[in-house]
PDB file of C-alpha atoms in Angstrom:
ATOM      1  CA  PRO A 297     -20.742  76.591  12.390  1.00 43.00           C
ATOM      2  CA  ASN A 298     -20.472  74.947  15.737  1.00 46.00           C
ATOM      3  CA  PRO A 299     -18.620  77.284  18.088  1.00 46.00           C
ATOM      4  CA  ALA A 300     -17.438  74.273  20.074  1.00 51.00           C
ATOM      5  CA  CYS A 301     -15.599  72.958  17.031  1.00 59.00           C
ATOM      6  CA  PRO A 302     -13.935  75.885  15.358  1.00 52.00           C
ATOM      7  CA  ASN A 303     -11.878  75.202  12.256  1.00 48.00           C
ATOM      8  CA  THR A 304      -8.578  76.253  13.789  1.00 47.00           C
ATOM      9  CA  ALA A 305      -6.284  75.115  11.034  1.00 47.00           C
ATOM     10  CA  THR A 306      -3.666  77.794  11.207  1.00 48.00           C
ATOM     11  CA  THR A 307       0.130  77.948  10.793  1.00 48.00           C
ATOM     12  CA  PRO A 308       1.705  74.901  12.522  1.00 50.00           C
ATOM     13  CA  PRO A 309       4.532  75.354  14.994  1.00 50.00           C
ATOM     14  CA  THR A 310       8.083  75.169  13.672  1.00 50.00           C
ATOM     15  CA  THR A 311      10.176  72.057  14.220  1.00 49.00           C
ATOM     16  CA  LYS A 312      12.011  73.974  16.995  1.00 50.00           C
ATOM     17  CA  LEU A 313       8.831  74.321  19.034  1.00 56.00           C
ATOM     18  CA  MET A 314       7.734  70.676  18.603  1.00 69.00           C
ATOM     19  CA  ARG A 315       7.535  68.513  21.711  1.00 79.00           C
ATOM     20  CA  PRO A 316      10.438  66.084  21.627  1.00 83.00           C
ATOM     21  CA  GLU A 317       8.104  63.246  22.644  1.00 86.00           C
ATOM     22  CA  LEU A 318       6.350  63.461  19.282  1.00 88.00           C
ATOM     23  CA  LEU A 319       9.569  62.479  17.318  1.00 86.00           C
ATOM     24  CA  SER A 320      10.460  59.924  19.941  1.00 87.00           C
ATOM     25  CA  ASN A 321       7.092  58.286  19.637  1.00 85.00           C
ATOM     26  CA  ALA A 322       7.151  58.173  15.834  1.00 86.00           C
ATOM     27  CA  ARG A 323      10.628  56.653  15.974  1.00 84.00           C
ATOM     28  CA  LEU A 324       9.428  54.015  18.369  1.00 83.00           C
ATOM     29  CA  TRP A 325       6.488  53.004  16.095  1.00 80.00           C
ATOM     30  CA  ALA A 326       8.759  52.834  13.027  1.00 76.00           C
ATOM     31  CA  THR A 327      11.237  50.641  14.936  1.00 73.00           C
ATOM     32  CA  ALA A 328       8.506  48.269  16.277  1.00 70.00           C
ATOM     33  CA  SER A 329       6.940  47.795  12.879  1.00 63.00           C
ATOM     34  CA  THR A 330      10.307  46.891  11.243  1.00 57.00           C
ATOM     35  CA  THR A 331      11.124  44.294  13.968  1.00 56.00           C
ATOM     36  CA  THR A 332       9.274  41.366  12.610  1.00 56.00           C
ATOM     37  CA  ARG A 333       8.534  38.465  14.763  1.00 63.00           C
ATOM     38  CA  PRO A 334      10.109  35.139  13.876  1.00 72.00           C
ATOM     39  CA  ALA A 335       8.134  32.794  11.591  1.00 80.00           C
ATOM     40  CA  GLU A 336       5.979  30.169  13.265  1.00 87.00           C
ATOM     41  CA  GLN A 337       5.232  26.698  11.806  1.00 91.00           C
ATOM     42  CA  ALA A 338       2.626  24.100  12.541  1.00 92.00           C
ATOM     43  CA  THR A 339       2.192  20.661  10.995  1.00 92.00           C
ATOM     44  CA  VAL A 340      -1.239  19.274  10.057  1.00 90.00           C
ATOM     45  CA  PRO A 341      -1.552  16.111  12.129  1.00 87.00           C
ATOM     46  CA  ALA A 342      -2.347  12.653  10.662  1.00 79.00           C
ATOM     47  CA  THR A 343      -5.583  12.353  12.455  1.00 72.00           C
ATOM     48  CA  ALA A 344      -8.134  11.689   9.734  1.00 46.00           C
ATOM     49  CA  GLY A 345     -11.450  13.392  10.167  1.00 49.00           C
ATOM     50  CA  SER A 346     -10.325  16.037  12.644  1.00 51.00           C
ATOM     51  CA  GLU A 347      -7.435  18.302  11.546  1.00 45.00           C
ATOM     52  CA  SER A 348      -6.861  16.610   8.154  1.00 45.00           C
ATOM     53  CA  GLY A 349      -8.577  18.209   5.214  1.00 62.00           C
ATOM     54  CA  LEU A 350      -9.311  21.495   6.985  1.00 83.00           C
ATOM     55  CA  ARG A 351      -9.369  24.820   5.244  1.00 90.00           C
ATOM     56  CA  LEU A 352      -6.080  26.807   5.848  1.00 92.00           C
ATOM     57  CA  ALA A 353      -7.822  29.702   7.629  1.00 91.00           C
ATOM     58  CA  ARG A 354      -9.588  27.384  10.058  1.00 91.00           C
ATOM     59  CA  PHE A 355      -6.427  25.417  10.898  1.00 92.00           C
ATOM     60  CA  ALA A 356      -4.158  28.543  11.208  1.00 91.00           C
ATOM     61  CA  GLY A 357      -6.715  30.363  13.395  1.00 89.00           C
ATOM     62  CA  SER A 358      -6.465  27.606  15.970  1.00 89.00           C
ATOM     63  CA  ALA A 359      -2.843  26.534  15.502  1.00 90.00           C
ATOM     64  CA  PHE A 360      -1.329  30.065  15.855  1.00 87.00           C
ATOM     65  CA  ALA A 361      -1.924  32.067  19.073  1.00 79.00           C
ATOM     66  CA  ALA A 362      -0.899  35.229  17.293  1.00 75.00           C
ATOM     67  CA  LEU A 363      -3.981  34.890  15.097  1.00 79.00           C
ATOM     68  CA  GLY A 364      -6.459  33.369  17.387  1.00 77.00           C
ATOM     69  CA  SER A 365      -9.442  33.170  14.962  1.00 83.00           C
ATOM     70  CA  THR A 366     -10.418  32.095  11.512  1.00 87.00           C
ATOM     71  CA  SER A 367     -11.076  35.745  10.370  1.00 82.00           C
ATOM     72  CA  GLN A 368      -7.599  36.897  11.542  1.00 81.00           C
ATOM     73  CA  ALA A 369      -6.154  33.839   9.624  1.00 87.00           C
ATOM     74  CA  LYS A 370      -7.969  34.898   6.487  1.00 88.00           C
ATOM     75  CA  ALA A 371      -6.547  38.383   6.782  1.00 81.00           C
ATOM     76  CA  ALA A 372      -3.067  36.987   7.358  1.00 83.00           C
ATOM     77  CA  ALA A 373      -3.371  34.757   4.235  1.00 86.00           C
ATOM     78  CA  LYS A 374      -4.714  37.759   2.099  1.00 81.00           C
ATOM     79  CA  THR A 375      -1.670  39.808   3.161  1.00 75.00           C
ATOM     80  CA  GLY A 376       0.810  37.048   2.286  1.00 79.00           C
ATOM     81  CA  ARG A 377       1.691  35.997   5.782  1.00 84.00           C
ATOM     82  CA  LEU A 378       0.478  32.342   5.477  1.00 89.00           C
ATOM     83  CA  ALA A 379       2.300  29.684   3.385  1.00 90.00           C
ATOM     84  CA  VAL A 380       1.690  26.006   2.878  1.00 92.00           C
ATOM     85  CA  ASN A 381       4.845  23.828   2.222  1.00 92.00           C
ATOM     86  CA  GLY A 382       6.771  27.016   1.449  1.00 88.00           C
ATOM     87  CA  GLN A 383       4.171  28.463  -1.044  1.00 88.00           C
ATOM     88  CA  LEU A 384       1.798  31.359  -0.291  1.00 87.00           C
ATOM     89  CA  ALA A 385      -1.689  30.025  -0.107  1.00 88.00           C
ATOM     90  CA  GLU A 386      -5.303  31.292  -0.252  1.00 90.00           C
ATOM     91  CA  PRO A 387      -7.401  31.165   3.016  1.00 90.00           C
ATOM     92  CA  ALA A 388      -9.814  28.397   1.486  1.00 90.00           C
ATOM     93  CA  ARG A 389      -6.997  25.971   0.562  1.00 91.00           C
ATOM     94  CA  LEU A 390      -7.683  22.446   1.780  1.00 91.00           C
ATOM     95  CA  LEU A 391      -4.950  20.962   3.881  1.00 90.00           C
ATOM     96  CA  VAL A 392      -3.918  17.341   4.258  1.00 88.00           C
ATOM     97  CA  ALA A 393      -2.088  15.519   6.891  1.00 88.00           C
ATOM     98  CA  GLY A 394       1.616  16.398   6.934  1.00 89.00           C
ATOM     99  CA  ASP A 395       1.201  19.872   5.389  1.00 91.00           C
ATOM    100  CA  GLU A 396       3.648  22.443   6.882  1.00 92.00           C
ATOM    101  CA  VAL A 397       1.887  25.808   7.551  1.00 93.00           C
ATOM    102  CA  THR A 398       4.079  28.812   8.123  1.00 92.00           C
ATOM    103  CA  LEU A 399       2.991  32.208   9.641  1.00 90.00           C
ATOM    104  CA  SER A 400       5.428  35.027   8.863  1.00 84.00           C
ATOM    105  CA  GLY A 401       6.172  38.088  10.898  1.00 71.00           C
ATOM    106  CA  GLY A 402       4.180  41.258  11.349  1.00 59.00           C
ATOM    107  CA  ARG A 403       2.961  43.683   8.677  1.00 56.00           C
ATOM    108  CA  ALA A 404       4.976  46.683   7.415  1.00 55.00           C
ATOM    109  CA  LEU A 405       4.377  50.164   8.437  1.00 61.00           C
ATOM    110  CA  PRO A 406       2.331  52.079   5.872  1.00 65.00           C
ATOM    111  CA  SER A 407       4.676  54.264   3.616  1.00 64.00           C
ATOM    112  CA  ALA A 408       3.009  57.551   4.824  1.00 64.00           C
ATOM    113  CA  LEU A 409       4.336  56.823   8.364  1.00 74.00           C
ATOM    114  CA  GLN A 410       7.899  55.725   7.607  1.00 74.00           C
ATOM    115  CA  ASP A 411       9.488  59.093   8.066  1.00 86.00           C
ATOM    116  CA  PRO A 412       9.338  59.937  11.805  1.00 88.00           C
ATOM    117  CA  LYS A 413      10.137  63.636  11.279  1.00 89.00           C
ATOM    118  CA  GLN A 414       7.156  64.053   8.964  1.00 89.00           C
ATOM    119  CA  VAL A 415       4.897  62.225  11.304  1.00 89.00           C
ATOM    120  CA  ALA A 416       6.004  64.313  14.190  1.00 90.00           C
ATOM    121  CA  ALA A 417       5.466  67.506  12.267  1.00 90.00           C
ATOM    122  CA  ARG A 418       1.939  66.492  11.394  1.00 90.00           C
ATOM    123  CA  ALA A 419       1.303  65.688  14.976  1.00 90.00           C
ATOM    124  CA  ALA A 420       2.528  69.100  16.155  1.00 91.00           C
ATOM    125  CA  ALA A 421       0.103  70.769  13.639  1.00 90.00           C
ATOM    126  CA  LEU A 422      -2.787  68.602  15.015  1.00 89.00           C
ATOM    127  CA  GLU A 423      -1.977  69.454  18.645  1.00 90.00           C
ATOM    128  CA  HIS A 424      -1.864  73.198  17.607  1.00 88.00           C
ATOM    129  CA  ASP A 425      -5.319  72.768  16.141  1.00 90.00           C
ATOM    130  CA  GLY A 426      -6.866  71.264  19.364  1.00 91.00           C
ATOM    131  CA  PHE A 427      -6.011  67.447  19.252  1.00 93.00           C
ATOM    132  CA  ARG A 428      -6.255  65.898  22.804  1.00 91.00           C
ATOM    133  CA  ILE A 429      -5.836  62.470  24.181  1.00 93.00           C
ATOM    134  CA  TRP A 430      -8.597  61.582  26.724  1.00 93.00           C
ATOM    135  CA  PHE A 431      -7.560  58.005  27.389  1.00 94.00           C
ATOM    136  CA  GLU A 432      -4.755  55.697  26.271  1.00 91.00           C
ATOM    137  CA  ASP A 433      -3.542  52.237  27.197  1.00 88.00           C
ATOM    138  CA  ASP A 434      -1.850  49.329  25.252  1.00 82.00           C
ATOM    139  CA  GLU A 435      -5.058  48.263  23.502  1.00 84.00           C
ATOM    140  CA  LEU A 436      -7.046  51.459  22.688  1.00 89.00           C
ATOM    141  CA  ALA A 437      -7.053  55.169  22.871  1.00 93.00           C
ATOM    142  CA  VAL A 438      -9.822  57.807  22.988  1.00 95.00           C
ATOM    143  CA  VAL A 439      -8.776  61.042  21.241  1.00 95.00           C
ATOM    144  CA  HIS A 440     -10.405  64.445  20.379  1.00 95.00           C
ATOM    145  CA  LYS A 441     -10.177  65.117  16.603  1.00 94.00           C
ATOM    146  CA  PRO A 442     -10.115  68.828  15.722  1.00 94.00           C
ATOM    147  CA  ALA A 443     -12.284  70.307  12.930  1.00 94.00           C
ATOM    148  CA  GLY A 444     -10.732  70.486   9.479  1.00 93.00           C
ATOM    149  CA  VAL A 445      -9.064  67.126   9.663  1.00 93.00           C
ATOM    150  CA  HIS A 446     -10.135  63.796   8.231  1.00 94.00           C
ATOM    151  CA  SER A 447     -10.280  60.784  10.471  1.00 92.00           C
ATOM    152  CA  LYS A 448      -8.778  58.501   7.801  1.00 89.00           C
ATOM    153  CA  PRO A 449      -6.745  58.912   4.542  1.00 86.00           C
ATOM    154  CA  TYR A 450      -8.703  60.833   1.939  1.00 85.00           C
ATOM    155  CA  ARG A 451      -7.338  62.052  -1.425  1.00 83.00           C
ATOM    156  CA  GLY A 452      -4.088  63.326   0.059  1.00 80.00           C
ATOM    157  CA  ALA A 453      -5.788  65.690   2.639  1.00 83.00           C
ATOM    158  CA  ARG A 454      -4.728  66.036   6.233  1.00 88.00           C
ATOM    159  CA  HIS A 455      -5.908  63.122   8.432  1.00 91.00           C
ATOM    160  CA  LEU A 456      -5.767  61.903  11.909  1.00 91.00           C
ATOM    161  CA  GLU A 457      -3.970  58.552  11.282  1.00 89.00           C
ATOM    162  CA  ALA A 458      -1.034  60.220   9.551  1.00 89.00           C
ATOM    163  CA  ALA A 459       0.011  61.739  12.926  1.00 91.00           C
ATOM    164  CA  LEU A 460      -1.194  59.165  15.498  1.00 92.00           C
ATOM    165  CA  PRO A 461       2.157  57.362  15.789  1.00 90.00           C
ATOM    166  CA  ALA A 462       3.804  60.475  17.128  1.00 91.00           C
ATOM    167  CA  LEU A 463       0.793  61.292  19.549  1.00 91.00           C
ATOM    168  CA  LEU A 464       0.351  57.753  20.947  1.00 91.00           C
ATOM    169  CA  GLY A 465       2.952  55.516  22.493  1.00 86.00           C
ATOM    170  CA  PRO A 466       3.640  52.046  20.849  1.00 81.00           C
ATOM    171  CA  PRO A 467       2.274  48.944  22.519  1.00 75.00           C
ATOM    172  CA  CYS A 468       4.612  46.872  24.656  1.00 74.00           C
ATOM    173  CA  ARG A 469       6.727  44.424  22.713  1.00 65.00           C
ATOM    174  CA  SER A 470       5.078  41.490  24.289  1.00 63.00           C
ATOM    175  CA  THR A 471       1.808  42.256  22.557  1.00 63.00           C
ATOM    176  CA  VAL A 472       1.462  39.568  19.891  1.00 59.00           C
ATOM    177  CA  ASP A 473      -1.447  41.050  17.838  1.00 63.00           C
ATOM    178  CA  ALA A 474      -0.462  44.788  17.742  1.00 69.00           C
ATOM    179  CA  LEU A 475      -1.254  46.685  14.579  1.00 71.00           C
ATOM    180  CA  PRO A 476       1.707  48.183  12.716  1.00 73.00           C
ATOM    181  CA  ALA A 477       0.231  51.636  13.405  1.00 81.00           C
ATOM    182  CA  PRO A 478      -2.607  53.222  15.311  1.00 87.00           C
ATOM    183  CA  SER A 479      -5.926  53.149  13.368  1.00 85.00           C
ATOM    184  CA  ALA A 480      -9.200  55.101  13.801  1.00 90.00           C
ATOM    185  CA  VAL A 481     -12.044  52.593  14.495  1.00 90.00           C
ATOM    186  CA  HIS A 482     -14.661  54.961  12.954  1.00 92.00           C
ATOM    187  CA  ARG A 483     -14.938  58.348  11.086  1.00 92.00           C
ATOM    188  CA  LEU A 484     -16.084  61.786  12.018  1.00 92.00           C
ATOM    189  CA  HIS A 485     -17.006  64.308   9.449  1.00 91.00           C
ATOM    190  CA  CYS A 486     -13.942  66.478   8.331  1.00 92.00           C
ATOM    191  CA  ARG A 487     -15.615  69.753   9.283  1.00 92.00           C
ATOM    192  CA  GLY A 488     -16.689  68.429  12.712  1.00 91.00           C
ATOM    193  CA  CYS A 489     -14.731  67.715  15.893  1.00 94.00           C
ATOM    194  CA  GLY A 490     -15.333  65.172  18.514  1.00 94.00           C
ATOM    195  CA  VAL A 491     -14.216  61.927  20.077  1.00 95.00           C
ATOM    196  CA  VAL A 492     -12.611  59.192  17.982  1.00 95.00           C
ATOM    197  CA  LEU A 493     -11.794  55.616  19.242  1.00 94.00           C
ATOM    198  CA  VAL A 494      -8.318  54.413  18.100  1.00 91.00           C
TER     199      VAL A 494
END
């Protein structure tokens, strides 16, 4: 065992000992995720050979600033956020002049993060076990994952992402491409501890 990364999973603090900021942050993330942005629309122009006949993902990636790329447009189509003439469409759909493309609002918060009190309780337990924030801004965070905790969801076990909305502040409302919840960029072994980029 690594003495620098002890498995300190012990009895978590009670709700009365929980920092109030944890519950406040969890509530802010839940509120931000349910406040969907208004739908945006773009019409395929009647300029033959340029926009006409493009694939949906390519057109939407350039037409909507909230997407900004073909890969983001593909992801939006796969999650049901892109429609053509009022009907959900696949990313590879061919468009013709006059097609109306609609981008709907943001994605929903994962079900495991919809109860702010549970999220805050998991966050308090993580702090008790050695969780630390080394850096945080509106785009990313660098955190210390304690031993005995998974980085991402795994078979119902304790994991970092289940507590992050209480530990990190939500991005500002003007951020157009914010995720519905903080997400670990990579994994660390459950039994190890160390730095995780979020």
